[in-house]
Coordinates of C-alpha atoms in Angstrom, one line a residue:
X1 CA -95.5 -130.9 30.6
X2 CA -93.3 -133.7 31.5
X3 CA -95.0 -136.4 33.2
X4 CA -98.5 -136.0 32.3
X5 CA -100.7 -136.3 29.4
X6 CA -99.2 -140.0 27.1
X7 CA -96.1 -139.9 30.2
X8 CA -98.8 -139.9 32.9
X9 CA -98.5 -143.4 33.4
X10 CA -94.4 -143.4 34.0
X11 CA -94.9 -141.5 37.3
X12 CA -96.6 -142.8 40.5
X13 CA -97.0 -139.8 43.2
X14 CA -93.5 -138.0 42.6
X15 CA -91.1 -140.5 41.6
X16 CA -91.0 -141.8 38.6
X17 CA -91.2 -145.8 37.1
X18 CA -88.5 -147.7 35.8
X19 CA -89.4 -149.5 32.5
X20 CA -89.3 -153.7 32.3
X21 CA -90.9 -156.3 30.3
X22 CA -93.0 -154.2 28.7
X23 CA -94.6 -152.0 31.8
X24 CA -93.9 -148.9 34.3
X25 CA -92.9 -151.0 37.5
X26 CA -92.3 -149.2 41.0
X27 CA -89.0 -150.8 43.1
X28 CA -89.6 -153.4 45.0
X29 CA -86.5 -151.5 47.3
X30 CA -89.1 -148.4 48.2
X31 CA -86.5 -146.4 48.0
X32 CA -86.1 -143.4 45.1
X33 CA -83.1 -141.8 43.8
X34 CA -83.5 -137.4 44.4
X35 CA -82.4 -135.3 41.0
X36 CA -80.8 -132.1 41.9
X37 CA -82.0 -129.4 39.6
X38 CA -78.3 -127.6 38.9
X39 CA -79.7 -123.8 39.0
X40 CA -82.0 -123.8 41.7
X41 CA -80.0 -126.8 43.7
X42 CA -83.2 -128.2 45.3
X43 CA -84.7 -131.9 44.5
X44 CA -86.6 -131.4 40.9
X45 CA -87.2 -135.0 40.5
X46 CA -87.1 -138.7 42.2
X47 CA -86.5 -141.7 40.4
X48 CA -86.5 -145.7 41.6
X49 CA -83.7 -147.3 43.0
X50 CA -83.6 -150.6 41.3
X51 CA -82.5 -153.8 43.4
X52 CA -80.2 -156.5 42.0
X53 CA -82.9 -158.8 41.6
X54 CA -84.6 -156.6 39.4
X55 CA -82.1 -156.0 36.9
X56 CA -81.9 -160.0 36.8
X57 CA -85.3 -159.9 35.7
X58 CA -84.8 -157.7 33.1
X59 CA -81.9 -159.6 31.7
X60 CA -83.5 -163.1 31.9
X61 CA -87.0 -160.8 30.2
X62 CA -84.3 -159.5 27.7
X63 CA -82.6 -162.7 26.7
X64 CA -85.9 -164.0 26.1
X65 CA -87.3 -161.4 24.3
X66 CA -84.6 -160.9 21.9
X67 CA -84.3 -164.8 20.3
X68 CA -88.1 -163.7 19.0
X69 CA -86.7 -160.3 17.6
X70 CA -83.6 -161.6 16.1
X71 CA -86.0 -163.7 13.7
X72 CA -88.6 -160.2 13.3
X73 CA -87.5 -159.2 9.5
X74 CA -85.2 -156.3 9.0
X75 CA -87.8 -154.1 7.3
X76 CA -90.4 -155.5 10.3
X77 CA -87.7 -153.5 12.9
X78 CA -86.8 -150.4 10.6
X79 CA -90.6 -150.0 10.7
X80 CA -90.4 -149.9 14.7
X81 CA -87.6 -147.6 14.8
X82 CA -89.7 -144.9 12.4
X83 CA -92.7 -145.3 14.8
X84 CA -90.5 -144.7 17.2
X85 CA -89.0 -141.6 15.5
X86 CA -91.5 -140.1 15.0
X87 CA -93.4 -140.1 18.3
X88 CA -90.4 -139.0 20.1
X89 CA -90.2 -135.8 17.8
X90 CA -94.1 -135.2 18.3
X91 CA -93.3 -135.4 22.1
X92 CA -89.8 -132.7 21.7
X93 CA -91.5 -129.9 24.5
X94 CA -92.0 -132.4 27.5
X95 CA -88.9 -134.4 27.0
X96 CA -86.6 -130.8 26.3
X97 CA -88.4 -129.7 29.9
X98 CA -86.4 -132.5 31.5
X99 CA -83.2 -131.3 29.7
X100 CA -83.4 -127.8 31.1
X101 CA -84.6 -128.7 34.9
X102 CA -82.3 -131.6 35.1
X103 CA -79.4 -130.8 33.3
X104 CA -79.6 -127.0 32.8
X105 CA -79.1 -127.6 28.7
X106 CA -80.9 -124.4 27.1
X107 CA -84.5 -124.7 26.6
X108 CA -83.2 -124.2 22.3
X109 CA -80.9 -126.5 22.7
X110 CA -82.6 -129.5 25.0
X111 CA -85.3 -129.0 21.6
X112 CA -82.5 -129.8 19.1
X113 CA -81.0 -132.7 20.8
X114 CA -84.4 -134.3 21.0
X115 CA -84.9 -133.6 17.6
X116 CA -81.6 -134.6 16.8
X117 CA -82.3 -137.8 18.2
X118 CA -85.4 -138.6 16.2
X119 CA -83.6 -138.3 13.2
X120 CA -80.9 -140.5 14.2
X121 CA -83.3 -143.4 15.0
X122 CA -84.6 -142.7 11.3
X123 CA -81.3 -143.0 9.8
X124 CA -80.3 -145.9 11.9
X125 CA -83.1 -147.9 10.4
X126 CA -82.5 -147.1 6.5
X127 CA -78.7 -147.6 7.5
X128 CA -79.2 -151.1 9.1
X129 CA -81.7 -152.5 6.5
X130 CA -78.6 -151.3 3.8
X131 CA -76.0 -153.0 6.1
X132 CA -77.7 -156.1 7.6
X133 CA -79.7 -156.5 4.0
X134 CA -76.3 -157.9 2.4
X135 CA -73.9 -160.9 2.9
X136 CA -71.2 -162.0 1.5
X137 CA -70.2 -165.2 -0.7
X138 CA -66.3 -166.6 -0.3
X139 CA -65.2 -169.4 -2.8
X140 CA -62.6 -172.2 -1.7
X141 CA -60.4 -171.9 -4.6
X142 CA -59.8 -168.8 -4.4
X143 CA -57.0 -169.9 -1.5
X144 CA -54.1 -171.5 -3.5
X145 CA -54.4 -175.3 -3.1
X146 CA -58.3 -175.8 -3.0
X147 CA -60.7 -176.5 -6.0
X148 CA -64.3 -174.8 -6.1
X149 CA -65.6 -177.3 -3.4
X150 CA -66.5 -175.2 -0.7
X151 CA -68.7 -172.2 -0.5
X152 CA -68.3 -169.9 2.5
X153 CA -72.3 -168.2 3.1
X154 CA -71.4 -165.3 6.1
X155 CA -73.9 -162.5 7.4
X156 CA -73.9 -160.4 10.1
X157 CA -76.1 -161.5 13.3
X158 CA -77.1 -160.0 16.8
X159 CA -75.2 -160.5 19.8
X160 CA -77.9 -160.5 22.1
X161 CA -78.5 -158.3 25.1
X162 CA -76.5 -154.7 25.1
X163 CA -76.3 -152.5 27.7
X164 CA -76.0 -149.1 26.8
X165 CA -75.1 -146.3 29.7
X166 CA -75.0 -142.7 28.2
X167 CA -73.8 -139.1 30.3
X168 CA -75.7 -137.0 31.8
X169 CA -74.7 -134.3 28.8
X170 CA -76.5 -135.6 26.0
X171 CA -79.1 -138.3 27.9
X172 CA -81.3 -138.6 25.3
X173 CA -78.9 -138.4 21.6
X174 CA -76.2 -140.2 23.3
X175 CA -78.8 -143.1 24.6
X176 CA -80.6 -143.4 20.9
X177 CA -77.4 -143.5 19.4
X178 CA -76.6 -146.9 21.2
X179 CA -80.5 -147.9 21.4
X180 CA -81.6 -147.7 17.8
X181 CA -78.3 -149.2 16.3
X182 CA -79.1 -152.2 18.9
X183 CA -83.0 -153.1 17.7
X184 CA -82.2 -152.5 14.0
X185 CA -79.2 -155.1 14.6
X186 CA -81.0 -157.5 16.4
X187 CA -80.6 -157.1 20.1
X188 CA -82.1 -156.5 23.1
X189 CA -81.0 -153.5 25.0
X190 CA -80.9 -152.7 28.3
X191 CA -80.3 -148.9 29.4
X192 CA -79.1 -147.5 32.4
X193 CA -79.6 -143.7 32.3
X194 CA -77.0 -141.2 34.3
X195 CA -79.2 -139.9 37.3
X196 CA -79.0 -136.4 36.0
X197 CA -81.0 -137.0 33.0
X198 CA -83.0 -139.6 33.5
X199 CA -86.3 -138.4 33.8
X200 CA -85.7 -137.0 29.9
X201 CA -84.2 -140.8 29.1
X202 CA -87.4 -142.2 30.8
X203 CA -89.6 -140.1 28.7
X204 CA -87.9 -140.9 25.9
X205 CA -87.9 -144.7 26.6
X206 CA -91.7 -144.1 26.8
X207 CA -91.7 -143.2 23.1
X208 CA -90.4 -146.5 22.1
X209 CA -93.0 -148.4 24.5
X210 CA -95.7 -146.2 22.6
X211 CA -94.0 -147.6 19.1
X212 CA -95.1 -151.2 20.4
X213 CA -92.1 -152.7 20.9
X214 CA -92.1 -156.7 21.9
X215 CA -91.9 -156.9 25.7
X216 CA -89.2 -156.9 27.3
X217 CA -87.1 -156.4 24.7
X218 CA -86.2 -152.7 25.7
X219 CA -85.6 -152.0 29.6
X220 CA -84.3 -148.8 31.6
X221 CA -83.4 -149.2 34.9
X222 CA -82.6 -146.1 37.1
X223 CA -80.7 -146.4 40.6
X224 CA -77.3 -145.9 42.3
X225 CA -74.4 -147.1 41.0
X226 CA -72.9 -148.4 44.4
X227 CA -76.0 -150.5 44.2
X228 CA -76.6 -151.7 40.5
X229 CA -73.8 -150.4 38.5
X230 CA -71.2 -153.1 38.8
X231 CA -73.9 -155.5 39.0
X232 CA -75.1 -154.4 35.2
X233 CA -71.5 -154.0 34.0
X234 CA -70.3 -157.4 35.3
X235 CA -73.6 -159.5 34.4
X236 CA -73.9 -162.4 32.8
X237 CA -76.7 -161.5 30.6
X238 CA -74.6 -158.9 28.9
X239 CA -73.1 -159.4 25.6
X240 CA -71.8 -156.1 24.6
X241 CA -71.5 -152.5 26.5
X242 CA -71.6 -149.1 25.0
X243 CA -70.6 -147.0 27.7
X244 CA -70.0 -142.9 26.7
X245 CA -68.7 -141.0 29.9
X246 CA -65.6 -140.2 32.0
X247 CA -62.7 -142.8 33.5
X248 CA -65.7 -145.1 35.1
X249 CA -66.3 -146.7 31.4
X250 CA -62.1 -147.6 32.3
X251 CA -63.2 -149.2 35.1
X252 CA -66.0 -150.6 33.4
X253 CA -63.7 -152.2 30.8
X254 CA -61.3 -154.0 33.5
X255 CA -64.1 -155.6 34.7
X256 CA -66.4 -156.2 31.8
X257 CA -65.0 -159.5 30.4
X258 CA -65.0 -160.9 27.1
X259 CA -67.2 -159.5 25.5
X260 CA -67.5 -156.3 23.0
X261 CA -66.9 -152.6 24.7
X262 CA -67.5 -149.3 22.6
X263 CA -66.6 -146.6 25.5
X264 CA -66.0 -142.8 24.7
X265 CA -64.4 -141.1 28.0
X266 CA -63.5 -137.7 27.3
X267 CA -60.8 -135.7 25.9
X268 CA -58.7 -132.4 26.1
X269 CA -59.4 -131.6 22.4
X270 CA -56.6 -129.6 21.3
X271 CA -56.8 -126.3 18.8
X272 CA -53.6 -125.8 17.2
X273 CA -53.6 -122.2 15.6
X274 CA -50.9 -121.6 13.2
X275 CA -49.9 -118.1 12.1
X276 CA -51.4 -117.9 8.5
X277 CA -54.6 -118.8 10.1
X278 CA -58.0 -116.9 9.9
X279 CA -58.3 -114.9 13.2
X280 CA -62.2 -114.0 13.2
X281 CA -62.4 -117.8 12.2
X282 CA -60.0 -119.2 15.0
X283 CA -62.0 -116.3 18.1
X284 CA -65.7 -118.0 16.9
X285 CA -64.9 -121.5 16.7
X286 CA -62.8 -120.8 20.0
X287 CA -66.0 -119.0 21.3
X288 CA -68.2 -122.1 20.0
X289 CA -66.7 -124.7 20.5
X290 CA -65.2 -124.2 23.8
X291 CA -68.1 -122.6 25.7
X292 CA -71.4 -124.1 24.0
X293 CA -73.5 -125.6 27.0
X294 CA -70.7 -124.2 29.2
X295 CA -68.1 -126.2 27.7
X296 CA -69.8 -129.6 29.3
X297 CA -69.2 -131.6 25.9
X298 CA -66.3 -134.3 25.4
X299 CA -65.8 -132.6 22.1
X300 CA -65.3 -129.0 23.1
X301 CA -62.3 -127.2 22.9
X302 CA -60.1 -127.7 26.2
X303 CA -56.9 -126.1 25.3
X304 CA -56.0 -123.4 22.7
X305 CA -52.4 -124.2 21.2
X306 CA -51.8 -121.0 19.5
X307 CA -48.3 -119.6 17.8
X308 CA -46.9 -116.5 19.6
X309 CA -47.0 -114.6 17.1
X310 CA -50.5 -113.9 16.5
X311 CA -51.9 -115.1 19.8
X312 CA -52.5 -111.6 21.3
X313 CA -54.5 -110.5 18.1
X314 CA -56.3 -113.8 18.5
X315 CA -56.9 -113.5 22.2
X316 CA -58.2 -110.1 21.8
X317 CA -61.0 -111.1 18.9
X318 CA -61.8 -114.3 21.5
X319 CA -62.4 -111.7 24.5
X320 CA -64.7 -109.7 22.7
X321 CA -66.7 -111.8 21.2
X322 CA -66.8 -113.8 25.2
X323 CA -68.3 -110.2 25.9
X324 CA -71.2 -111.0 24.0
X325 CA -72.5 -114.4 26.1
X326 CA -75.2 -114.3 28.1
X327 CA -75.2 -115.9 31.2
X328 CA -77.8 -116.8 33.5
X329 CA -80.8 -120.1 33.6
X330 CA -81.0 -122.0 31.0
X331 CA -84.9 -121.4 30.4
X332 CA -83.8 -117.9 29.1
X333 CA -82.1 -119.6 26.5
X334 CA -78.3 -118.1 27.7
X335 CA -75.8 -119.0 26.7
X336 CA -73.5 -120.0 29.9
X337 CA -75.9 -122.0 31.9
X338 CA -75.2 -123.5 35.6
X339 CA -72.6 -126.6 34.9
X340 CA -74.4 -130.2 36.5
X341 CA -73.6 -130.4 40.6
X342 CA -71.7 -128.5 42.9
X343 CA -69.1 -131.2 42.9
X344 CA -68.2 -130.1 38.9
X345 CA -68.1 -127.1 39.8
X346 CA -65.8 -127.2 42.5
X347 CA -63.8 -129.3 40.7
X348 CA -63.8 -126.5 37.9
X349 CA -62.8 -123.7 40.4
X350 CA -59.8 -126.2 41.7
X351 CA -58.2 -126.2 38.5
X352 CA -58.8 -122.1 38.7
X353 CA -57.3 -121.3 41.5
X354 CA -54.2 -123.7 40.9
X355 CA -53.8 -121.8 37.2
X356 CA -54.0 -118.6 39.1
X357 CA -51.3 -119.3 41.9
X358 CA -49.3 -120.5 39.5
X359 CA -49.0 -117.4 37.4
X360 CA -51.9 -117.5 34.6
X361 CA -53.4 -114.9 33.1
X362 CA -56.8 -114.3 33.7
X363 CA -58.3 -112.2 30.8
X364 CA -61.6 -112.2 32.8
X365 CA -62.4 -111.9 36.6
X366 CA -63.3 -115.3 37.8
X367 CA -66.9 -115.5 39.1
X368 CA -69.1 -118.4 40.9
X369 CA -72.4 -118.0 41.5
X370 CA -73.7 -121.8 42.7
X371 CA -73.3 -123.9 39.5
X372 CA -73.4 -120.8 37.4
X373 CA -69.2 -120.2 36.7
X374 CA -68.8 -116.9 34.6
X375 CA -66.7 -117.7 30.9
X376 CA -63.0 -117.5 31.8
X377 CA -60.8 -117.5 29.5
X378 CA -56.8 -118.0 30.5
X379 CA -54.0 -117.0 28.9
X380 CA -50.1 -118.1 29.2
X381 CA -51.0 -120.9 30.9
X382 CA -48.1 -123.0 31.6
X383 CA -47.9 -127.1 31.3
X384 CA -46.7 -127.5 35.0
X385 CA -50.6 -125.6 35.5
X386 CA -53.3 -128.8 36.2
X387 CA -55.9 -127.2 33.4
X388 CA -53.3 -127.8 31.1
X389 CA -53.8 -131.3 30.9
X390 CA -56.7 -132.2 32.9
X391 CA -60.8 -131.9 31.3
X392 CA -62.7 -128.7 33.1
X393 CA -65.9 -130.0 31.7
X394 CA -66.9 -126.4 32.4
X395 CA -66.8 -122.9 30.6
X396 CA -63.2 -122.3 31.6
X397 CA -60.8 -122.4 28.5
X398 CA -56.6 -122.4 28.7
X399 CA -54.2 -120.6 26.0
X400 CA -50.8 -122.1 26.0
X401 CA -48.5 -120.2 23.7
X402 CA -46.0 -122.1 21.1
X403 CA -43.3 -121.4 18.8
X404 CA -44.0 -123.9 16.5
X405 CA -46.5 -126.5 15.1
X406 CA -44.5 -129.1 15.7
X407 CA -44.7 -127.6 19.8
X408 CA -48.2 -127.7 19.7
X409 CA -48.4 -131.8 18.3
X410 CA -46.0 -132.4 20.9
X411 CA -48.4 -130.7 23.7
X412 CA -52.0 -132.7 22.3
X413 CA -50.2 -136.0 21.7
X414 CA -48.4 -136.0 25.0
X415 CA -52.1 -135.9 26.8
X416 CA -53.6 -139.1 28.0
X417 CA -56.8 -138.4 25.9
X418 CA -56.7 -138.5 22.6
X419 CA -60.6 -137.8 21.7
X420 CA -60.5 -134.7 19.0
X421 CA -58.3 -132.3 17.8
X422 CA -58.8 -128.9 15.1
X423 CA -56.1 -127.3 14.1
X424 CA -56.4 -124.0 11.4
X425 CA -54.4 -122.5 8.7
X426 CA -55.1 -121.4 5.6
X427 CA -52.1 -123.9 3.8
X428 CA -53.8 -127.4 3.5
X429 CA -50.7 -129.2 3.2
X430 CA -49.7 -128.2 6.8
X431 CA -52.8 -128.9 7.7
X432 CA -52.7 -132.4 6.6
X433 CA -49.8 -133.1 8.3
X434 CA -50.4 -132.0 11.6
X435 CA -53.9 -134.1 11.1
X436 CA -51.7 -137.2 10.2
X437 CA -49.1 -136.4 13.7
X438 CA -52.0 -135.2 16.3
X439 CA -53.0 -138.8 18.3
X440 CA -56.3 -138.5 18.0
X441 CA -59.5 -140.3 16.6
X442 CA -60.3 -137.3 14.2
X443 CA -58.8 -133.8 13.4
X444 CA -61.4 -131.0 12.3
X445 CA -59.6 -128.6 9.9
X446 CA -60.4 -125.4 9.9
X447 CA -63.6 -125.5 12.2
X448 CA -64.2 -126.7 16.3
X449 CA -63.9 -129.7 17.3
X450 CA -67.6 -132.0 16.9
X451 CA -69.7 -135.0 17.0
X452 CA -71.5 -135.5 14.2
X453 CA -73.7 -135.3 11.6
X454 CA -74.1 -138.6 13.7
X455 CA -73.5 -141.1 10.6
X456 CA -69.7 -139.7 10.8
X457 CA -67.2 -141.7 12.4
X458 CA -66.4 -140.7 16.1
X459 CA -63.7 -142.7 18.2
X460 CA -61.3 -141.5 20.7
X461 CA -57.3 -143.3 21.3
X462 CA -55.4 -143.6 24.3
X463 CA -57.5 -143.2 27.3
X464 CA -60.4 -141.4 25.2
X465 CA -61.8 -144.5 24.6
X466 CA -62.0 -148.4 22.6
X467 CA -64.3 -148.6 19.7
X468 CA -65.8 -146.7 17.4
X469 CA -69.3 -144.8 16.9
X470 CA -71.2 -143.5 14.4
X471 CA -74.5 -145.1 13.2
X472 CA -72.5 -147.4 10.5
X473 CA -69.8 -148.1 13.1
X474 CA -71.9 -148.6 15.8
X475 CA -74.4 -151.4 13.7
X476 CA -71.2 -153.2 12.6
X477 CA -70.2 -153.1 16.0
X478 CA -73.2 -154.8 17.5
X479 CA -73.8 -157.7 15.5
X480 CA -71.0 -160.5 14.2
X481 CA -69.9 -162.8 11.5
X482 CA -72.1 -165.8 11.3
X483 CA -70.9 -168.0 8.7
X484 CA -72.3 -171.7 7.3
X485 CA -70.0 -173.4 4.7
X486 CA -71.8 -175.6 2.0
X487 CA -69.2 -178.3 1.2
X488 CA -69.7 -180.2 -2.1
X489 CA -68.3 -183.4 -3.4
X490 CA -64.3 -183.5 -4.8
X491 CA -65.3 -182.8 -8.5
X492 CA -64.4 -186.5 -10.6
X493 CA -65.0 -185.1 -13.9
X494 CA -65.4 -182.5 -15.7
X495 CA -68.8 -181.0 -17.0
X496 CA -69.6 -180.0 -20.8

């Protein structure tokens, strides 16, 4: 169970520690932050709320702590990061637990993503000791007007403390995808977990400070944001922020400074369906991709571009196989679970009712139970209609009909996201094409939009976000160029 057993000692009473330099440390504030569980909508768990002067601590214990790392051998740290590994996929059950109470992910899939994250952490290491293993030699006369006089020695080196802030969707992969390229590169990292989910980021920070991690290099404060979060995002201490979330990370960004920012805020991943597409294809990666954990993933499908021509056979083959969701808590493993707070779900039921007084069809009758929103799936939805451009973040899913491909480009690339895109047909050329015209950071072909295996690429344009992710990406991202030249004397003769 979560919170007993090797996590006994990151709880005091009922609220639980916040990790620094090394130890589970209660607030000096005495005040705790209350987790809403989203089914039952009653208090689950409390967490500290951090003071100011405690995140300065852990930034002066982080700066500290990572000038002593940054001279630990690669292969000493890619050791860490498989301890690591594998104790947080020995402890999958207690951390999942968290998952499902605090997030309502279900119970199978709050397993996966834990898993998931253990393997990540694995990769990450072989990855970095590849990537940070080699440098690179430059010659002077290579540049026309030099002789061989110069040689240019570069590597790749840390850039000290990094703050990594995940979402409350994917707490622990998103936070391991930041952490573990961080230590293999180097640097100290700080991580602010999203308050729903981080009891199961806590846990999982546990796993690290059962690796034997130096101390202090690896903090996780918890709090409110109108207390600490501008404070973290605008500290000194901070070389480099990897923010994933919504239009806060733009905030974030105005305010950050110079330094490096890898932010991915959202999308409205279009899925362009072209007439020679596969129908029973196009209705289960419509089904999959735009309803999995109620549609509360940045890369799920948000609107369905679809020609007129076969969009009521395709609509049909999506309704039925919509039939077949379950819906209900997500310990029984359903399939629509309740969506994060009352506020998204209000927010989800705004965009409903403005698509239904301005003339949508609703192949479904809507239904609110709580968080728990029924799949609803809308047809001839119109662009004056708010859910054609705005993110739901729930399991509510437009169908906007076209008489072209060149319509439906128009529609994804005049969005101010720009995160994902799919588009399906059976003729690669036109595929390839619309992939090259849609204005996002990647185009799935023939499948829902995804993130992952988590080695791929994954970066968003426009207001989707800056940077780009992926293990390779993201150690690339957190280190820089160091170079030393070696200078040698003007050559006066010639040898042999």
């Amino acid at each position: 169970m979560a919170g007993t057993g090797v996590f006994a000692e990151i709880i005091d009473g009922e609220v639980y520690k916040y990790y620094a330099d090394g130890e589970w440390k209660k607030s000096a504030s005495g005040k705790s932050v209350s987790i809403i569980n989203p089914t039952t909508r009653t208090p689950q768990y409390m967490v500290q709320a951090c003071t100011q002067e405690e995140v300065n601590k852990v930034m002066d214990a982080a700066k500290a702590a990572q000038k002593l790392w940054a001279r630990t051998p690669l292969w000493k740290r890619a050791e860490f990061l498989h301890k690591a590994a594998a104790i947080l996929k020995e402890h999958k059950n207690p951390i999942a637990e968290c998952l499902v109470k605090e997030i309502a992910k279900p119970a199978k899939d709050a397993v996966t993503e834990v898993v998931r994250s253990g393997d990540l952490v694995s990769y990450t290491a072989e990855d970095g000791v590849r990537i940070l293993g080699e440098g690179k030699l430059l010659v002077s006369d290579s540049f026309p007007g030099n002789e061989r006089s110069k040689y240019c020695l570069s590597s790749k080196v840390p850039l000290g403390v990094v703050l990594a802030i995940p979402p409350f969707n994917y707490p622990v992969n998103l936070a391991v995808s930041k952490i573990a390229p961080a230590l293999i590169a180097g640097n100290a990292l700080v991580l602010k977990p999203p308050t729903q989910g981080a009891v199961a980021a806590l846990h999982m920070i546990h796993c690290f400070h059962l690796a034997g991690f130096p101390k202090g290099l690896i903090s996780c404060v918890t709090g409110k944001g109108s207390e600490i979060g501008d404070f973290l995002t605008m500290h000194p201490g901070v070389n480099c922020i990897s923010f994933t979330g919504g239009d806060t990370g733009i905030a974030i960004s105005k305010k950050a400074g110079m330094i490096p920012l890898q932010m991915e805020l959202g999308g409205k991943d279009a899925c362009i369906v072209l007439e020679d597409a596969d129908l029973d294809l196009v209705a289960a990666n419509i089904v999959k991709g735009g309803y999995s954990y109620s549609g509360q993933r940045c890369t799920a499908v948000k609107v369905v571009l679809i020609m007129e021509s076969v969009a009521d056979a395709a609509v049909e083959k999506v309704k039925a196989k919509m039939a077949k969701l379950s819906i209900g808590p997500p310990e029984e493993n359903c399939d629509i679970t309740p969506v994060v707070s009352e506020s998204s779900a209000n927010f989800i039921e705004g965009l409903v009712m403005d698509a239904k007084q301005k003339g949508a069809t609703f192949c479904q009758e809507y239904r609110r139970e709580g968080n728990l929103i029924w799949p609803l799936l809308l047809d001839h939805v119109r662009p004056d209609m708010r859910i054609a451009w705005e993110e739901p973040f729930g399991p509510v899913l437009p169908v906007i009909r076209i008489g072209s491909a060149e319509e439906g480009v128009h529609h994804c690339n005049a969005s101010n996201f720009g995160l994902q895109g799919c588009v399906f047909t059976r003729d690669i050329n036109k595929a390839m094409m619309i992939s090259d015209a849609m204005e996002t950071g990647t185009v799935q072909i023939n499948s829902a939009p995804a993130r992952g295996p988590d080695h791929f690429p994954f970066q968003g344009l426009k207001d989707s976000g800056i940077g780009s992710q992926g293990i390779t990406n993201s150690i690339n991202m957190m280190t820089k160029i160091k170079s030393t030249v070696i200078n040698l004397p003007s050559p006066s003769y010639t040898m042999g």
